[in-house]
Amino acid sequence: MSKKKFNDLINKKVVIADGATGTEFIKRGMPQGVSPELWALENLDAVHEIHNAYINAGSDIVYIPSFGGNRIKLEEFGLADRLHEMNSSLAKAVRENIGGRALAFGDLAPTGKFVEPFGDLAFEDAVNIYKEQVNALIDGGVDGFAIETMMDIQETRAAVLAVKESCDLPIIVTMTFDESTRTLTGNDPLSALITLQALGIDAFGCNCSTGPKDMIELIKTIKPYAKIPLLTKPNAGMPKLVDGETVFDMKADEFAGHVDELLEAGANIIGGCCGTTPEHIKAQADAAKGLKPIMPQVTALGAVSAPHVACLMGRNQPFRVIGERINPSGKKKLQAELREGKFGMVRQYASEQVAGGAAVLDVNMGLPGIDEKAMMLEAVSLLAQGTTLPLCIDSTDSNVIEAALRLYPGRALVNSISAEKSRLEKTLPIAAKYGAMFILLPLNDEGIPETVEGRIELTKEIFAEAQKYGYEREDIVLDALIMTVSSNQSAAKVSLDLIEWASREFKVNTVCGLSNVSFGMPERKWINAAFLGMALGRGLNMAIANPSSEILMSLIAGGDVLAERDRKMHRYVEKFSGIEQKSQTVKKENLDPAQRVFNCVLEGHDDTISDAIAAAITAGVRAQTLVDESLIPAINKVGDLYDSKKYFLPQLIMSADAMRKGFEVLEPHLSDDSKGEQAEKAVIVLATVEGDIHDIGKNIVALMLRNYGFDVVDLGKDISAEKIINAAKEHKAKIVGLSALMTTTMIKMEEVVKLAREEGLFSLKIMIGGAVVDQNYAEQIGADAYAVDAMESVRLAKRFTQK
Amino acid sequence: MGSKINFINNIPLPVPERKIYSRLGHNRYLTKMSDAQREKVEAAIAQGVSLCQLRGVWGRFEISKWTAEQVEFGDGNVFESCKLAELLKESKSLVIFAVTAGADIVESAAKLAGQGDGVGALAYDATGSEMVDAAAEWVQQYLNQQFKRGNEILTKRRFSPGYGDLELKNQALLFKLLDIEKLGVKLTEDFLMTPEKTVTAIAGIQNIN
């Protein structure tokens, strides 16, 4: 069946797909642990019976039972060598049986492996594995392909490309989203839709995991962005465990009761998954009779996507910043790292730009002396896993762009396509194949036109070429090609005029490499800011820039308010409201110097306590008074708050940090006598016992003890009894603290206690801690105490050192 | 069915924020934080999350012989444990898996502790622990989804070396069977795993009904 005929069918009516196959096989005696595909082949009567029942119920499409017919799944049953025979025979038998009464779609489903960059199955291997199955099904005869129950966008892409590169048959895709509307691998329906419809599938939707009610909401959410028909195959309700059995208990009538709402939400194809039967499908088909499906509402969509996030672009969307930093040009450190094959700075730039508010990350690996393609693939792989943002693939080499687009598990933006012959002939078809958006550069082999008219002419020429590949205006971002004003002061005007024409007349997204305008000028930020303000007024809606620039991001936030791109000004208020609150807090704290010191400890402000103490001393408060009436009462209050669970451990540590810092600042101001009173300086030896490598708890105890004035000798982890006791003797320790986190290592604590007593250290107090020990164990091995947490260890240490 | 092992390079998880706070001792009804305190803890957790590189590996093995004291599986491998045998008594196959949060989070926590940043160290530690636990839950969920089509489901409970009567030394067998070192995880002489934010598990595969 051609894609056009498939579309004609969708335009005519609500298309009914089939219901569950797996649960129907089990009803007919398929045992556990067998290959369902082999069972189907050996029980074709059962397959025909199920299909006939679905067709009689009203199914327009039935799935050939080839769900697990890929090489990886068949290998699990030792059947890989029968792959072609099984798939083609199943397809042939199904088509013969249905005899044109319905369409027979080849069923492709997960391999069970994770595909790179998320797993160890190479992307090309995944494509080839699906291709092998696709070709076998084509040999048997299919009307199209259903890629179903997918939980990972990258594996889904591999299956889609396998079909696309093998035939021109219709492809329908359903992924399985749980109640949180994410697949198990975290893909959301909108980014999956954007990625897959750009790749050229013919319908998208969801199957399995949830019942019809949850799918109504999901379809509603993505309908405004769908250029293609939407499809749902819900389970017969949510699975329930009854007498140890998983059952789907939604009856046919109730199942069909959701048809109206599913269609109103925007579904064009409906069917069923686990637990549904021919009765469910009949009820569904009856309910849909005479109803008109809502056809796709958009013909084009300016949007890019990453595996877990979509980014919409356009007039009514927020101004989008494409983070420019992952580009070695002019960055010596990054160049050196990339030459060594390291990606630490790439990772760092990515996370800084995400935090700064970028919407898309530009990735450029163009550097003489490195393998650009290999490095680009490495960077794409790393960024697809390590960041949430969609990528902009930036290269002048079409081979690099093709490799990156093929691997990237989303819809990328290509930077860039111009009227240069090589770009139009090579890069444009590649971008189109993978459905990427692209940045249009109005220049050709002769260079950049100086006039706005020249640039407009080239823009139209490139767009006309792109239209031949199915591109629409929404898929394009025009680069206004800003040149520096330091060499030509009218350069900015040409770019601004081009932005205005592109936004208002040609109606495409516009972008510029913002900082180019100020190259060679002093204090560049002001030129950049002024240009941005002017360009915003002309309609600029994107920039390639560094999102760490506060001026830039603040101007953009303001611009979005004025251009009504920030509805109800939520984003602006969210960005700036915190700043006002903070300044109010500071004002309040200025009221009383001694109280401010108290608050610093109470709230754990180790960064401001020095200033607070200095202010108090200047205001005439005595150092000893600050100790007695601010620091000590505050830390005691913190202890009470911790005991009553109003504070938790991080707050306790923050306060203890602030107090320690406070003492350090005050120490020079205290008299010698009072210093002596403060100094507890008893030595405590801490260690994680031999064989145990867990030491974070012990490290926290060390920090807390130090904050409370003890002299801690931290021996580290995996320390033998001999070393611990020797250290206790050497440092004249009053206390030894032991930590263990494993039942297999806690026994070493007893060795330390025994050795201490054998060595005659009877006054040495030994306290123990760790997840596997308790007070009973402390008593059992003869330790002096068990500390449940760091605060308790401080209390015990104080008690043991009181004179 | 075969016993091929499968690596997962990136386990995608929502951050188990509630659990991280609970591990840090936060009581949702009683504990109150100022904005500055919350900001500091949240920033440390967010940084901790970015340092976790969740990876995993799993393999399926046929059980060839079951007794109340031991389970033989795969090519002549044996787990000697009455409690594990009890868990697997309804299973014809078993799954072994390992997940790790990687070395960065553990090393960074130690570094912060060394620098006196207790809040950061604690937050990293709790984040690493909860992220790796959530990753183990995720793998179980993922495998259930995989096995559902074959009318199979994992046992609800899972077992690890060091639990009950399954000796810790069995980690060595798990490392051999799954090639866990490929995840960047090593086993010490005392059978402890480094980086420590690593979990191994054994679960049975049962008929869904």
JSON list of N, CA, C and O in Angstrom, two decimals, chain A residues 417-432 438 440 457-472 476 506:
[
{"chain": "A", "resi": 417, "resn": "ILE", "atom": "N", "xyz": [23.10, 25.62, 6.08]},
{"chain": "A", "resi": 417, "resn": "ILE", "atom": "CA", "xyz": [23.02, 25.36, 4.64]},
{"chain": "A", "resi": 417, "resn": "ILE", "atom": "C", "xyz": [22.93, 26.70, 3.92]},
{"chain": "A", "resi": 417, "resn": "ILE", "atom": "O", "xyz": [22.10, 27.55, 4.27]},
{"chain": "A", "resi": 418, "resn": "SER", "atom": "N", "xyz": [23.83, 26.87, 2.96]},
{"chain": "A", "resi": 418, "resn": "SER", "atom": "CA", "xyz": [23.89, 28.12, 2.19]},
{"chain": "A", "resi": 418, "resn": "SER", "atom": "C", "xyz": [23.60, 27.80, 0.73]},
{"chain": "A", "resi": 418, "resn": "SER", "atom": "O", "xyz": [23.27, 26.66, 0.39]},
{"chain": "A", "resi": 419, "resn": "ALA", "atom": "N", "xyz": [23.80, 28.79, -0.13]},
{"chain": "A", "resi": 419, "resn": "ALA", "atom": "CA", "xyz": [23.62, 28.54, -1.56]},
{"chain": "A", "resi": 419, "resn": "ALA", "atom": "C", "xyz": [24.92, 28.06, -2.20]},
{"chain": "A", "resi": 419, "resn": "ALA", "atom": "O", "xyz": [25.00, 27.95, -3.43]},
{"chain": "A", "resi": 420, "resn": "GLU", "atom": "N", "xyz": [25.92, 27.76, -1.37]},
{"chain": "A", "resi": 420, "resn": "GLU", "atom": "CA", "xyz": [27.15, 27.18, -1.93]},
{"chain": "A", "resi": 420, "resn": "GLU", "atom": "C", "xyz": [26.78, 25.83, -2.53]},
{"chain": "A", "resi": 420, "resn": "GLU", "atom": "O", "xyz": [25.99, 25.08, -1.95]},
{"chain": "A", "resi": 421, "resn": "LYS", "atom": "N", "xyz": [27.39, 25.50, -3.65]},
{"chain": "A", "resi": 421, "resn": "LYS", "atom": "CA", "xyz": [27.01, 24.31, -4.41]},
{"chain": "A", "resi": 421, "resn": "LYS", "atom": "C", "xyz": [27.07, 23.05, -3.53]},
{"chain": "A", "resi": 421, "resn": "LYS", "atom": "O", "xyz": [26.14, 22.25, -3.50]},
{"chain": "A", "resi": 422, "resn": "SER", "atom": "N", "xyz": [28.19, 22.92, -2.79]},
{"chain": "A", "resi": 422, "resn": "SER", "atom": "CA", "xyz": [28.37, 21.69, -2.01]},
{"chain": "A", "resi": 422, "resn": "SER", "atom": "C", "xyz": [27.28, 21.56, -0.93]},
{"chain": "A", "resi": 422, "resn": "SER", "atom": "O", "xyz": [26.83, 20.46, -0.61]},
{"chain": "A", "resi": 423, "resn": "ARG", "atom": "N", "xyz": [26.88, 22.68, -0.35]},
{"chain": "A", "resi": 423, "resn": "ARG", "atom": "CA", "xyz": [25.86, 22.62, 0.71]},
{"chain": "A", "resi": 423, "resn": "ARG", "atom": "C", "xyz": [24.50, 22.23, 0.13]},
{"chain": "A", "resi": 423, "resn": "ARG", "atom": "O", "xyz": [23.77, 21.45, 0.71]},
{"chain": "A", "resi": 424, "resn": "LEU", "atom": "N", "xyz": [24.17, 22.83, -1.02]},
{"chain": "A", "resi": 424, "resn": "LEU", "atom": "CA", "xyz": [22.86, 22.55, -1.60]},
{"chain": "A", "resi": 424, "resn": "LEU", "atom": "C", "xyz": [22.79, 21.11, -2.13]},
{"chain": "A", "resi": 424, "resn": "LEU", "atom": "O", "xyz": [21.78, 20.44, -2.00]},
{"chain": "A", "resi": 425, "resn": "GLU", "atom": "N", "xyz": [23.90, 20.67, -2.71]},
{"chain": "A", "resi": 425, "resn": "GLU", "atom": "CA", "xyz": [23.86, 19.34, -3.32]},
{"chain": "A", "resi": 425, "resn": "GLU", "atom": "C", "xyz": [24.07, 18.23, -2.31]},
{"chain": "A", "resi": 425, "resn": "GLU", "atom": "O", "xyz": [23.51, 17.14, -2.46]},
{"chain": "A", "resi": 426, "resn": "LYS", "atom": "N", "xyz": [24.88, 18.49, -1.30]},
{"chain": "A", "resi": 426, "resn": "LYS", "atom": "CA", "xyz": [25.19, 17.40, -0.36]},
{"chain": "A", "resi": 426, "resn": "LYS", "atom": "C", "xyz": [24.47, 17.54, 0.97]},
{"chain": "A", "resi": 426, "resn": "LYS", "atom": "O", "xyz": [23.79, 16.62, 1.42]},
{"chain": "A", "resi": 427, "resn": "THR", "atom": "N", "xyz": [24.63, 18.68, 1.62]},
{"chain": "A", "resi": 427, "resn": "THR", "atom": "CA", "xyz": [24.10, 18.81, 2.98]},
{"chain": "A", "resi": 427, "resn": "THR", "atom": "C", "xyz": [22.58, 18.85, 3.02]},
{"chain": "A", "resi": 427, "resn": "THR", "atom": "O", "xyz": [21.96, 18.25, 3.89]},
{"chain": "A", "resi": 428, "resn": "LEU", "atom": "N", "xyz": [21.96, 19.55, 2.05]},
{"chain": "A", "resi": 428, "resn": "LEU", "atom": "CA", "xyz": [20.50, 19.69, 2.08]},
{"chain": "A", "resi": 428, "resn": "LEU", "atom": "C", "xyz": [19.78, 18.33, 2.02]},
{"chain": "A", "resi": 428, "resn": "LEU", "atom": "O", "xyz": [18.90, 18.07, 2.86]},
{"chain": "A", "resi": 429, "resn": "PRO", "atom": "N", "xyz": [20.13, 17.45, 1.07]},
{"chain": "A", "resi": 429, "resn": "PRO", "atom": "CA", "xyz": [19.43, 16.15, 1.06]},
{"chain": "A", "resi": 429, "resn": "PRO", "atom": "C", "xyz": [19.65, 15.34, 2.35]},
{"chain": "A", "resi": 429, "resn": "PRO", "atom": "O", "xyz": [18.76, 14.62, 2.78]},
{"chain": "A", "resi": 430, "resn": "ILE", "atom": "N", "xyz": [20.83, 15.50, 2.94]},
{"chain": "A", "resi": 430, "resn": "ILE", "atom": "CA", "xyz": [21.11, 14.77, 4.19]},
{"chain": "A", "resi": 430, "resn": "ILE", "atom": "C", "xyz": [20.21, 15.29, 5.30]},
{"chain": "A", "resi": 430, "resn": "ILE", "atom": "O", "xyz": [19.57, 14.53, 6.02]},
{"chain": "A", "resi": 431, "resn": "ALA", "atom": "N", "xyz": [20.15, 16.60, 5.44]},
{"chain": "A", "resi": 431, "resn": "ALA", "atom": "CA", "xyz": [19.30, 17.21, 6.47]},
{"chain": "A", "resi": 431, "resn": "ALA", "atom": "C", "xyz": [17.85, 16.77, 6.26]},
{"chain": "A", "resi": 431, "resn": "ALA", "atom": "O", "xyz": [17.13, 16.44, 7.21]},
{"chain": "A", "resi": 432, "resn": "ALA", "atom": "N", "xyz": [17.43, 16.74, 5.01]},
{"chain": "A", "resi": 432, "resn": "ALA", "atom": "CA", "xyz": [16.04, 16.36, 4.71]},
{"chain": "A", "resi": 432, "resn": "ALA", "atom": "C", "xyz": [15.78, 14.89, 5.07]},
{"chain": "A", "resi": 432, "resn": "ALA", "atom": "O", "xyz": [14.74, 14.56, 5.61]},
{"chain": "A", "resi": 438, "resn": "PHE", "atom": "N", "xyz": [17.09, 23.47, 9.70]},
{"chain": "A", "resi": 438, "resn": "PHE", "atom": "CA", "xyz": [18.42, 23.99, 9.38]},
{"chain": "A", "resi": 438, "resn": "PHE", "atom": "C", "xyz": [18.50, 25.51, 9.43]},
{"chain": "A", "resi": 438, "resn": "PHE", "atom": "O", "xyz": [17.48, 26.20, 9.28]},
{"chain": "A", "resi": 440, "resn": "LEU", "atom": "N", "xyz": [19.63, 28.69, 7.65]},
{"chain": "A", "resi": 440, "resn": "LEU", "atom": "CA", "xyz": [19.85, 29.09, 6.26]},
{"chain": "A", "resi": 440, "resn": "LEU", "atom": "C", "xyz": [20.80, 30.28, 6.23]},
{"chain": "A", "resi": 440, "resn": "LEU", "atom": "O", "xyz": [20.53, 31.32, 6.84]},
{"chain": "A", "resi": 457, "resn": "GLU", "atom": "N", "xyz": [17.41, 37.56, -2.04]},
{"chain": "A", "resi": 457, "resn": "GLU", "atom": "CA", "xyz": [17.38, 36.74, -3.25]},
{"chain": "A", "resi": 457, "resn": "GLU", "atom": "C", "xyz": [17.96, 35.35, -2.98]},
{"chain": "A", "resi": 457, "resn": "GLU", "atom": "O", "xyz": [17.37, 34.33, -3.35]},
{"chain": "A", "resi": 458, "resn": "LEU", "atom": "N", "xyz": [19.09, 35.30, -2.27]},
{"chain": "A", "resi": 458, "resn": "LEU", "atom": "CA", "xyz": [19.70, 34.01, -1.96]},
{"chain": "A", "resi": 458, "resn": "LEU", "atom": "C", "xyz": [18.84, 33.19, -1.00]},
{"chain": "A", "resi": 458, "resn": "LEU", "atom": "O", "xyz": [18.73, 31.96, -1.13]},
{"chain": "A", "resi": 459, "resn": "THR", "atom": "N", "xyz": [18.20, 33.88, -0.06]},
{"chain": "A", "resi": 459, "resn": "THR", "atom": "CA", "xyz": [17.31, 33.17, 0.88]},
{"chain": "A", "resi": 459, "resn": "THR", "atom": "C", "xyz": [16.21, 32.47, 0.10]},
{"chain": "A", "resi": 459, "resn": "THR", "atom": "O", "xyz": [15.92, 31.29, 0.34]},
{"chain": "A", "resi": 460, "resn": "LYS", "atom": "N", "xyz": [15.61, 33.19, -0.82]},
{"chain": "A", "resi": 460, "resn": "LYS", "atom": "CA", "xyz": [14.52, 32.60, -1.61]},
{"chain": "A", "resi": 460, "resn": "LYS", "atom": "C", "xyz": [15.02, 31.42, -2.44]},
{"chain": "A", "resi": 460, "resn": "LYS", "atom": "O", "xyz": [14.34, 30.41, -2.58]},
{"chain": "A", "resi": 461, "resn": "GLU", "atom": "N", "xyz": [16.23, 31.58, -2.97]},
{"chain": "A", "resi": 461, "resn": "GLU", "atom": "CA", "xyz": [16.80, 30.52, -3.82]},
{"chain": "A", "resi": 461, "resn": "GLU", "atom": "C", "xyz": [17.02, 29.24, -3.01]},
{"chain": "A", "resi": 461, "resn": "GLU", "atom": "O", "xyz": [16.66, 28.15, -3.43]},
{"chain": "A", "resi": 462, "resn": "ILE", "atom": "N", "xyz": [17.59, 29.40, -1.82]},
{"chain": "A", "resi": 462, "resn": "ILE", "atom": "CA", "xyz": [17.86, 28.22, -0.97]},
{"chain": "A", "resi": 462, "resn": "ILE", "atom": "C", "xyz": [16.54, 27.58, -0.53]},
{"chain": "A", "resi": 462, "resn": "ILE", "atom": "O", "xyz": [16.38, 26.36, -0.56]},
{"chain": "A", "resi": 463, "resn": "PHE", "atom": "N", "xyz": [15.57, 28.43, -0.17]},
{"chain": "A", "resi": 463, "resn": "PHE", "atom": "CA", "xyz": [14.30, 27.89, 0.31]},
{"chain": "A", "resi": 463, "resn": "PHE", "atom": "C", "xyz": [13.58, 27.13, -0.81]},
{"chain": "A", "resi": 463, "resn": "PHE", "atom": "O", "xyz": [12.99, 26.07, -0.57]},
{"chain": "A", "resi": 464, "resn": "ALA", "atom": "N", "xyz": [13.66, 27.66, -2.03]},
{"chain": "A", "resi": 464, "resn": "ALA", "atom": "CA", "xyz": [13.01, 26.97, -3.16]},
{"chain": "A", "resi": 464, "resn": "ALA", "atom": "C", "xyz": [13.61, 25.58, -3.33]},
{"chain": "A", "resi": 464, "resn": "ALA", "atom": "O", "xyz": [12.91, 24.60, -3.60]},
{"chain": "A", "resi": 465, "resn": "GLU", "atom": "N", "xyz": [14.92, 25.49, -3.18]},
{"chain": "A", "resi": 465, "resn": "GLU", "atom": "CA", "xyz": [15.59, 24.19, -3.28]},
{"chain": "A", "resi": 465, "resn": "GLU", "atom": "C", "xyz": [15.12, 23.27, -2.15]},
{"chain": "A", "resi": 465, "resn": "GLU", "atom": "O", "xyz": [14.82, 22.08, -2.37]},
{"chain": "A", "resi": 466, "resn": "ALA", "atom": "N", "xyz": [15.03, 23.84, -0.94]},
{"chain": "A", "resi": 466, "resn": "ALA", "atom": "CA", "xyz": [14.64, 23.05, 0.24]},
{"chain": "A", "resi": 466, "resn": "ALA", "atom": "C", "xyz": [13.20, 22.54, 0.11]},
{"chain": "A", "resi": 466, "resn": "ALA", "atom": "O", "xyz": [12.89, 21.42, 0.54]},
{"chain": "A", "resi": 467, "resn": "GLN", "atom": "N", "xyz": [12.35, 23.35, -0.51]},
{"chain": "A", "resi": 467, "resn": "GLN", "atom": "CA", "xyz": [10.95, 22.93, -0.68]},
{"chain": "A", "resi": 467, "resn": "GLN", "atom": "C", "xyz": [10.85, 21.64, -1.49]},
{"chain": "A", "resi": 467, "resn": "GLN", "atom": "O", "xyz": [9.95, 20.83, -1.27]},
{"chain": "A", "resi": 468, "resn": "LYS", "atom": "N", "xyz": [11.79, 21.46, -2.42]},
{"chain": "A", "resi": 468, "resn": "LYS", "atom": "CA", "xyz": [11.78, 20.23, -3.23]},
{"chain": "A", "resi": 468, "resn": "LYS", "atom": "C", "xyz": [11.94, 18.99, -2.35]},
{"chain": "A", "resi": 468, "resn": "LYS", "atom": "O", "xyz": [11.58, 17.89, -2.72]},
{"chain": "A", "resi": 469, "resn": "TYR", "atom": "N", "xyz": [12.54, 19.18, -1.18]},
{"chain": "A", "resi": 469, "resn": "TYR", "atom": "CA", "xyz": [12.73, 18.05, -0.26]},
{"chain": "A", "resi": 469, "resn": "TYR", "atom": "C", "xyz": [11.65, 18.03, 0.83]},
{"chain": "A", "resi": 469, "resn": "TYR", "atom": "O", "xyz": [11.77, 17.31, 1.81]},
{"chain": "A", "resi": 470, "resn": "GLY", "atom": "N", "xyz": [10.63, 18.85, 0.65]},
{"chain": "A", "resi": 470, "resn": "GLY", "atom": "CA", "xyz": [9.52, 18.83, 1.62]},
{"chain": "A", "resi": 470, "resn": "GLY", "atom": "C", "xyz": [9.65, 19.84, 2.75]},
{"chain": "A", "resi": 470, "resn": "GLY", "atom": "O", "xyz": [8.84, 19.83, 3.68]},
{"chain": "A", "resi": 471, "resn": "TYR", "atom": "N", "xyz": [10.64, 20.69, 2.71]},
{"chain": "A", "resi": 471, "resn": "TYR", "atom": "CA", "xyz": [10.80, 21.68, 3.77]},
{"chain": "A", "resi": 471, "resn": "TYR", "atom": "C", "xyz": [9.73, 22.77, 3.70]},
{"chain": "A", "resi": 471, "resn": "TYR", "atom": "O", "xyz": [9.30, 23.16, 2.61]},
{"chain": "A", "resi": 472, "resn": "GLU", "atom": "N", "xyz": [9.30, 23.23, 4.86]},
{"chain": "A", "resi": 472, "resn": "GLU", "atom": "CA", "xyz": [8.37, 24.35, 4.97]},
{"chain": "A", "resi": 472, "resn": "GLU", "atom": "C", "xyz": [9.10, 25.50, 5.66]},
{"chain": "A", "resi": 472, "resn": "GLU", "atom": "O", "xyz": [10.17, 25.31, 6.23]},
{"chain": "A", "resi": 476, "resn": "ILE", "atom": "N", "xyz": [12.86, 26.27, 8.99]},
{"chain": "A", "resi": 476, "resn": "ILE", "atom": "CA", "xyz": [14.06, 27.03, 8.63]},
{"chain": "A", "resi": 476, "resn": "ILE", "atom": "C", "xyz": [14.32, 28.16, 9.61]},
{"chain": "A", "resi": 476, "resn": "ILE", "atom": "O", "xyz": [13.38, 28.79, 10.13]},
{"chain": "A", "resi": 506, "resn": "PHE", "atom": "N", "xyz": [8.69, 37.22, 5.09]},
{"chain": "A", "resi": 506, "resn": "PHE", "atom": "CA", "xyz": [8.97, 35.84, 4.67]},
{"chain": "A", "resi": 506, "resn": "PHE", "atom": "C", "xyz": [8.50, 34.84, 5.73]},
{"chain": "A", "resi": 506, "resn": "PHE", "atom": "O", "xyz": [8.27, 33.68, 5.45]}
]
